[in-house]
Coordinates of C-alpha atoms in Angstrom, one line a residue:
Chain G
X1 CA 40.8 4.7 -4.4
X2 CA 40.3 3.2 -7.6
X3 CA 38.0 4.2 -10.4
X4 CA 35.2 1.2 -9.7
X5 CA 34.8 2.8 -6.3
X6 CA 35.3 6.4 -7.7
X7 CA 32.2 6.0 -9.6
X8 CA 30.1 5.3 -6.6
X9 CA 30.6 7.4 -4.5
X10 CA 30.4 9.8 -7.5
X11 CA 26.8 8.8 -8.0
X12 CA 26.2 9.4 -4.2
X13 CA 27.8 12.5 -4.2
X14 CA 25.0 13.7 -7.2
X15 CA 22.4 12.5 -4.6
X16 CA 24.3 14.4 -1.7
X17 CA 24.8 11.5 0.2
X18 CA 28.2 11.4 0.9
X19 CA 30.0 12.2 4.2
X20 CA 33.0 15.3 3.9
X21 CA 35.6 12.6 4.6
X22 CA 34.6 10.5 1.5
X23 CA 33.7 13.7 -0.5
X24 CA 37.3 14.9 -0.4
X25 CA 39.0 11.7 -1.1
X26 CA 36.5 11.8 -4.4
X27 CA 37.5 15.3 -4.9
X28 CA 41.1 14.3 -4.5
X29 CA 40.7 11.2 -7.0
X30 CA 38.9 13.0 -9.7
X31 CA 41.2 15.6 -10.0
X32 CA 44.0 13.1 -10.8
X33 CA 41.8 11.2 -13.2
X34 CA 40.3 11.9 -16.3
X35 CA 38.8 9.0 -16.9
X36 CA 36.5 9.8 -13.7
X37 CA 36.8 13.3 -14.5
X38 CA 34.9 12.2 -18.2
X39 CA 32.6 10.1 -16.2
X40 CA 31.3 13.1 -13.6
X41 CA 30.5 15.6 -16.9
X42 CA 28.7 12.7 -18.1
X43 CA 26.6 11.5 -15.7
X44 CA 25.4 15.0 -14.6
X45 CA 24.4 15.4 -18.1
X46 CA 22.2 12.5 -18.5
X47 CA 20.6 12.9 -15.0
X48 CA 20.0 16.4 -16.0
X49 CA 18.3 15.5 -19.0
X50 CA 16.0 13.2 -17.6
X51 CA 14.0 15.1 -16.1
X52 CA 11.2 16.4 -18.8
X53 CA 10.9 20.7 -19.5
X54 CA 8.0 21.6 -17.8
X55 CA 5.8 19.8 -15.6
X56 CA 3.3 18.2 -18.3
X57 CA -0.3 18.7 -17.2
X58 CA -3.5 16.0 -17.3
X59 CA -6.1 16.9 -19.6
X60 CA -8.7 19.3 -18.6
X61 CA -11.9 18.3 -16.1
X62 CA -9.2 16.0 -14.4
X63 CA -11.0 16.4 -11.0
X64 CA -14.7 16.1 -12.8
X65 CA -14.0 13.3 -15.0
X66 CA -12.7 11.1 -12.2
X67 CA -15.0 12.0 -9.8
X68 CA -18.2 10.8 -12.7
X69 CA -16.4 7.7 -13.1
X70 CA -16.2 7.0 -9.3
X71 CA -19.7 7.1 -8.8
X72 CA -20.2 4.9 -12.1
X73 CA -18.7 2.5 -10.6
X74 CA -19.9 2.4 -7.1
X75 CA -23.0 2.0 -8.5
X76 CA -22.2 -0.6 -10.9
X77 CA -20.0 -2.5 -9.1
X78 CA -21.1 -3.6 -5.6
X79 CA -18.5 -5.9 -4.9
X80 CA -16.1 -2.9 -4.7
X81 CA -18.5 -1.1 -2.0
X82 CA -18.7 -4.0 -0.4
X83 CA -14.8 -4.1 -0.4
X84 CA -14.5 -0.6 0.3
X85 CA -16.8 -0.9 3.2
X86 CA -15.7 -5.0 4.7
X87 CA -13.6 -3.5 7.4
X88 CA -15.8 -1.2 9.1
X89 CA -18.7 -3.4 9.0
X90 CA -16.9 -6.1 10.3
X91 CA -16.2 -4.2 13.0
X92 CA -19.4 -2.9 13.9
X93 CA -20.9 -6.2 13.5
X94 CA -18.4 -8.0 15.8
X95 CA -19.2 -4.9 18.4
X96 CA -23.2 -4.9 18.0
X97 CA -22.7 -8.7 18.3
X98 CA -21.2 -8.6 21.8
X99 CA -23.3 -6.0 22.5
X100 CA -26.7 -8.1 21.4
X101 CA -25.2 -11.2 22.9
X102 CA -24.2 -9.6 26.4
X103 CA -27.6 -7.9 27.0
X104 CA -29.6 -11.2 26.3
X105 CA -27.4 -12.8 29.2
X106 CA -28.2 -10.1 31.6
X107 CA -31.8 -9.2 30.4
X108 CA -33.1 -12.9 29.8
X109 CA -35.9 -14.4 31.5
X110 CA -35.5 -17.1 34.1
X111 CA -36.8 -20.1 33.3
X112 CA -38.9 -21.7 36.5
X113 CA -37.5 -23.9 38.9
X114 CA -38.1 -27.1 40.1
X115 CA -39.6 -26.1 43.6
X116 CA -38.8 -28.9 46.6
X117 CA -41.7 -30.2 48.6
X118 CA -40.9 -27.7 51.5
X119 CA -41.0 -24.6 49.2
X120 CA -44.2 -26.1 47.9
X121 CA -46.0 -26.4 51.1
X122 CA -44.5 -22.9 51.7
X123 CA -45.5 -21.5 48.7
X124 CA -49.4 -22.9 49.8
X125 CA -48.8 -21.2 52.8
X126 CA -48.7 -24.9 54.8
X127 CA -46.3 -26.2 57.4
X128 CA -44.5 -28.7 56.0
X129 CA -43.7 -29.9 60.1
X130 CA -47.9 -30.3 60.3
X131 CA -47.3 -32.5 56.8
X132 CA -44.8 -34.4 57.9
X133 CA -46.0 -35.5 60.9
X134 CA -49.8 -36.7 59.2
X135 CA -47.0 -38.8 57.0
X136 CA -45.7 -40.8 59.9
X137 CA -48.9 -41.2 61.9
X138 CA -50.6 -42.8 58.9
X139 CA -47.7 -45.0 58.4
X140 CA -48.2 -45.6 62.5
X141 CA -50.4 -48.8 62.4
X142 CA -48.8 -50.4 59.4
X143 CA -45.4 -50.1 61.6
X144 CA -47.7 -51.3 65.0
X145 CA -49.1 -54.4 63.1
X146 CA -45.7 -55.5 61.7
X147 CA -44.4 -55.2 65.2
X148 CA -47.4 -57.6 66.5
X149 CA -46.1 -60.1 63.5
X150 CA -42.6 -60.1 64.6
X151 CA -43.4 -60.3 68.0
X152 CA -45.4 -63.5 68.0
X153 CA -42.7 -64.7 65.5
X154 CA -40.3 -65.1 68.2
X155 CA -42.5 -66.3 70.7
X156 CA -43.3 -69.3 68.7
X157 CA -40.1 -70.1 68.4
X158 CA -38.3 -69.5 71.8
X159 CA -39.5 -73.0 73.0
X160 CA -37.9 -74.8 70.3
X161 CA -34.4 -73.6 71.2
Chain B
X1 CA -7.8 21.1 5.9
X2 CA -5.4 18.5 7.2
X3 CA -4.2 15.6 5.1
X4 CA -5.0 13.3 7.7
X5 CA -8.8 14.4 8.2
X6 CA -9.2 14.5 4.1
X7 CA -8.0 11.0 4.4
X8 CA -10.3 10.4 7.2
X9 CA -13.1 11.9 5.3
X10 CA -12.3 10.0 2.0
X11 CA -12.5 6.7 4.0
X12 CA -16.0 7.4 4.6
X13 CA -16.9 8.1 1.4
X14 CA -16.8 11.8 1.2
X15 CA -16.4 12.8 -2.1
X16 CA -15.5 15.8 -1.9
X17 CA -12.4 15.2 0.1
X18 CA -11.0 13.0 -2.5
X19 CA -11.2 15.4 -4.6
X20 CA -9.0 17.7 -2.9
X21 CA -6.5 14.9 -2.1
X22 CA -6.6 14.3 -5.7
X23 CA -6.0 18.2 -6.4
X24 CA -3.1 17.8 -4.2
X25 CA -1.5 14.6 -6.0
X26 CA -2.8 14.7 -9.6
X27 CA 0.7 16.4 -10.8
X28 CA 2.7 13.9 -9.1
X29 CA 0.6 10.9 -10.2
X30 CA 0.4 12.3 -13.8
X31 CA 4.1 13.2 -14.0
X32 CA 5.0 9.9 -13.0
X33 CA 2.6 8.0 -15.7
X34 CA 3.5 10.0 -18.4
X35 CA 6.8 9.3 -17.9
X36 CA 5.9 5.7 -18.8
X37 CA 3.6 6.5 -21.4
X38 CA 5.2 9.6 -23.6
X39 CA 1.5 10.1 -24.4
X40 CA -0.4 12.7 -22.4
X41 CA -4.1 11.2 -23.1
X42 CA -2.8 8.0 -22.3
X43 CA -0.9 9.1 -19.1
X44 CA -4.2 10.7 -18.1
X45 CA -6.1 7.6 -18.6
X46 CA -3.3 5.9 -16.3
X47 CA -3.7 8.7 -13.7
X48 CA -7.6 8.3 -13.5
X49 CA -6.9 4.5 -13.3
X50 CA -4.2 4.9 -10.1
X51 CA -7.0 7.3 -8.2
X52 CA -9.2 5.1 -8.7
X53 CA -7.4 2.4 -7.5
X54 CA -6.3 4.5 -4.6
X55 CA -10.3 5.7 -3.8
X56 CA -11.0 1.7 -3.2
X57 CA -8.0 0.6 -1.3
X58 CA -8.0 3.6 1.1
X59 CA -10.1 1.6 3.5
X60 CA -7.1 -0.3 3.7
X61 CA -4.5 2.7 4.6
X62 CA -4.3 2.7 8.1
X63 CA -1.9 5.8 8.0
X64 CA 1.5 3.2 9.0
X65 CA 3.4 5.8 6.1
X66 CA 2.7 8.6 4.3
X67 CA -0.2 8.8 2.1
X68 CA 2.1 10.0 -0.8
X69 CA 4.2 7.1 -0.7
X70 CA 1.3 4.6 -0.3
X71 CA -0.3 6.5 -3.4
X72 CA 3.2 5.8 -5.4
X73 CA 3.4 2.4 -4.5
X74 CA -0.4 1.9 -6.1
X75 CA 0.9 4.1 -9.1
X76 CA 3.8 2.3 -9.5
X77 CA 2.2 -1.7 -8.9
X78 CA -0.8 -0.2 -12.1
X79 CA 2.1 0.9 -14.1
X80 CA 3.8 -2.5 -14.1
X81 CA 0.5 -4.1 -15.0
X82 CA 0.0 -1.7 -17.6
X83 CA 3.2 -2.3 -19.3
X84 CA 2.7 -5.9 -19.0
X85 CA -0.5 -5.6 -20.9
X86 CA 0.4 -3.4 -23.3
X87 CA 3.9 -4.0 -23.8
X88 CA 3.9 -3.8 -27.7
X89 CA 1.5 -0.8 -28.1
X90 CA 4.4 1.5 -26.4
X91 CA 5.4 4.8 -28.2
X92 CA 8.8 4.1 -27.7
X93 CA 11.6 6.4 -29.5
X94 CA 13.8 4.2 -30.7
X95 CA 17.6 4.9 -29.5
X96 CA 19.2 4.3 -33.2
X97 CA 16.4 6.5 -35.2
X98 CA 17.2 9.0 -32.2
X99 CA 21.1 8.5 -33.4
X100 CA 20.6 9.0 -37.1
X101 CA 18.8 12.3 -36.0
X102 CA 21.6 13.7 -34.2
X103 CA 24.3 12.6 -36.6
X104 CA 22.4 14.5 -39.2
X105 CA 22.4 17.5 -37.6
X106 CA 25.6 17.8 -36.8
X107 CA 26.0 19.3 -40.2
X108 CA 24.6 22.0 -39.4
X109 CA 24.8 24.6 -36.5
X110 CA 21.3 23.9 -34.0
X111 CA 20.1 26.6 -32.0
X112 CA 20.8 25.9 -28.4
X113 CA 17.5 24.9 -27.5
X114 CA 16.9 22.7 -30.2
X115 CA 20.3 20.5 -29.3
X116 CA 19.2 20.8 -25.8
X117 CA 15.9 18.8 -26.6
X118 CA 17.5 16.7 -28.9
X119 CA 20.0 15.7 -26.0
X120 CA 16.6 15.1 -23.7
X121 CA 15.1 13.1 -26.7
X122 CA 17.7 10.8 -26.4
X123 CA 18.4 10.4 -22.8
X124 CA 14.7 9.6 -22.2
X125 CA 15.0 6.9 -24.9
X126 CA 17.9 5.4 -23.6
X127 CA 15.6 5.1 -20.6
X128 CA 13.0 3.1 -22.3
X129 CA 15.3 0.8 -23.4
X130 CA 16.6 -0.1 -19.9
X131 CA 14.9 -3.3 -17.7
X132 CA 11.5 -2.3 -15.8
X133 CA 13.2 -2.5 -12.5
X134 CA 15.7 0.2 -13.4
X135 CA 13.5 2.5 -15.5
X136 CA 11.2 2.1 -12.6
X137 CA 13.9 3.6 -9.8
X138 CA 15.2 6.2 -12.1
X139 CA 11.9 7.5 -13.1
X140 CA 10.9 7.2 -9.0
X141 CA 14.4 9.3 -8.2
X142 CA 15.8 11.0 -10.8
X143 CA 12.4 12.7 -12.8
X144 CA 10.2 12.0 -9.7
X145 CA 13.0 13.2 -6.8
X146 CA 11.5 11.0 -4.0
X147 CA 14.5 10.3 -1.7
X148 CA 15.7 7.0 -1.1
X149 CA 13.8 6.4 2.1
X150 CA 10.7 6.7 -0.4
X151 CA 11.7 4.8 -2.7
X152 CA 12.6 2.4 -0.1
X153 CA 9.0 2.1 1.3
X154 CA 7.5 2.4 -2.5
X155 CA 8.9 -0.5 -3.5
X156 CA 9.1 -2.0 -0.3
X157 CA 13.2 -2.7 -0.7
X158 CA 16.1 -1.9 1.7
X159 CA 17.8 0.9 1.3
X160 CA 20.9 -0.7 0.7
X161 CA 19.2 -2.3 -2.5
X162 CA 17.8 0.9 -3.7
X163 CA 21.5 2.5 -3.7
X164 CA 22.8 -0.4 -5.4
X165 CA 20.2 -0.7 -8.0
X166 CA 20.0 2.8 -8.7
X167 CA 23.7 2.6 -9.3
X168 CA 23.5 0.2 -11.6
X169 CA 20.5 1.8 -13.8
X170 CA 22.5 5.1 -13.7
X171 CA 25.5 2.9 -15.0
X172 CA 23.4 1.3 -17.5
X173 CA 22.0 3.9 -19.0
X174 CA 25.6 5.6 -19.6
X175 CA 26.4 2.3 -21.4
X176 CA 23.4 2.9 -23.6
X177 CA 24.3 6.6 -24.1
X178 CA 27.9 5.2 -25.0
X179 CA 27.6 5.7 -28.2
X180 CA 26.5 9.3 -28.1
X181 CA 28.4 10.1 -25.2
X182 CA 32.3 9.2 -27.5
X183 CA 30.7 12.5 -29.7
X184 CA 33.1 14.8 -27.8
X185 CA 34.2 18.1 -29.3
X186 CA 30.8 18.8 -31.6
X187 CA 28.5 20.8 -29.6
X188 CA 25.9 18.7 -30.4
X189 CA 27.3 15.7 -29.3
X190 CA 26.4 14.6 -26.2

């Protein structure tokens, strides 16, 4: 193992994310190297001393102070309850939409129909057989007087052939 | 009460549950911005800023990770913008004044305590001297302790990339202590 790789797996090592087979040949390296040997008393001093003494606290009223400025700006800013609130009424409008939109196709009115003659005639409580047959006997002599015509059409002209 | 119901509850406005998610996290979410600030009025400011942040996005967490993490990343994305903005106004120690310091007192004899701070002094402005990206990583594992499947989903990298990069901050930060680090033999040397 050279030191390049030494001082990788040295830094994983700090983090206790090495596997025992690499932590011995570390252990094994180090101990014949001073150079790494140097590099290990250094690094865990500098990663020890990053870490601040103490845990530093906020300033007092933390909790109050932030809470006062939320509801400053909710009410000053309605874009952000708008923002805050886009999801969840864009889901309850899309659902009362369908909801809206499905009942009006069930619950609409029906518009009238165009009734036929027959359900007219019905609907006056008529027979439409009775009404049918008035039609034809009124059209009766037209169709008798055309068959007269016709008639002495041919006769006139049977002697001619 | 159950993180997941204060979460619930938060989403719907409830006030009150915030605030005890906020009870819960406000240490974290303040550790981590004063780390970036070295000023505790302005890491509170920052804090306030991330919560709030956090109380307008949570209709967005749809509970795919863990609230902590998702908090993080929105602490971590309004600390970028921060520095961004206010890049120059920084209370930064500066590494060499940090030197001078330290060389000075090696005259005398410290008391343990005292070398010991002056030892943190420096380390953490070494640190402020490193690139955003590996301040960010070191601050996230090595003052913050998330593990590296946190960091992972914080900053939305592989893990593979988080070990590599925090190897490389770690290294870096070495090279900056360099200097200090050659002091051997002095007990206040580093």
């Amino acid at each position: 193992m050279d030191c390049k790789k030494a001082e990788r797996l040295l830094l994983r090592s700090l983090d206790g994310r090495l596997e025992d087979r690499e932590k011995i040949r570390l252990k094994d390296h180090i101990e014949d190297c001073s150079h790494c040997q140097k590099a290990e008393r250094e690094y865990r001093m500098i990663l020890g001393h990053l870490k601040k003494e103490g845990v530093p606290e906020p300033l007092p009223y933390f909790n109050e102070r932030l809470l006062a400025k939320l509801n400053v700006k909710e009410k000053t800013m309605p874009g952000l309850i708008w923002q805050k609130w886009a999801t969840r009424t864009l889901a309850f409008s899309l659902a009362a939409i369908i909801l809206i939109g499905g009942a009006f196709l069930i619950l609409r009115p029906r518009e009238p129909q165009q009734l036929s003659q027959v359900e007219a005639l019905l609907l006056r409580d008529e027979n439409p057989l009775t009404e049918t047959q008035n039609i034809l006997d009124a059209r009766g002599p037209e169709n008798r007087n055309m068959m007269l015509i016709f008639t002495a059409m041919e006769e006139k002209d049977s002697p001619r052939r | 009460m159950e993180e997941k119901e204060l979460i619930r509850l938060s989403q719907e406005g409830n006030g009150e549950a915030f605030g005890l998610l906020v009870e819960r996290y406000k240490a974290k979410v303040f550790n981590l911005a004063s780390s970036w600030t070295q000023d505790r009025a302005a890491a509170d400011d920052l804090a306030q800023e991330i919560f709030i942040k956090a109380y307008f996005s949570l209709p967005k967490f749809k509970f795919k990770s863990e609230f902590g993490t998702w908090l993080y990343r929105i602490a971590v994305n309004h600390i970028k913008d921060y520095l961004r903005k206010k890049k120059t106004r920084l209370k930064e120690i500066p590494l060499e004044e940090g030197k001078k310091i330290l060389t000075a007192e090696n005259e005398g004899r410290l008391e343990d305590e005292q070398v010991e701070e002056k030892r943190r002094a420096l380390v953490q402005a070494a640190l402020q001297h490193l690139p955003e990206k590996h301040r960010i990583i070191l601050t996230l594992r090595d003052i913050q302790g998330l593990s590296y499947e946190e960091i992972s989903c914080v900053l939305r990298l592989s893990p593979g990339t988080v070990d590599s990069r925090l190897f490389r901050a770690r290294k870096k930060l070495r090279e900056k202590l360099a200097a200090y680090l050659g002091q051997e033999g002095g007990e206040y040397g580093l």
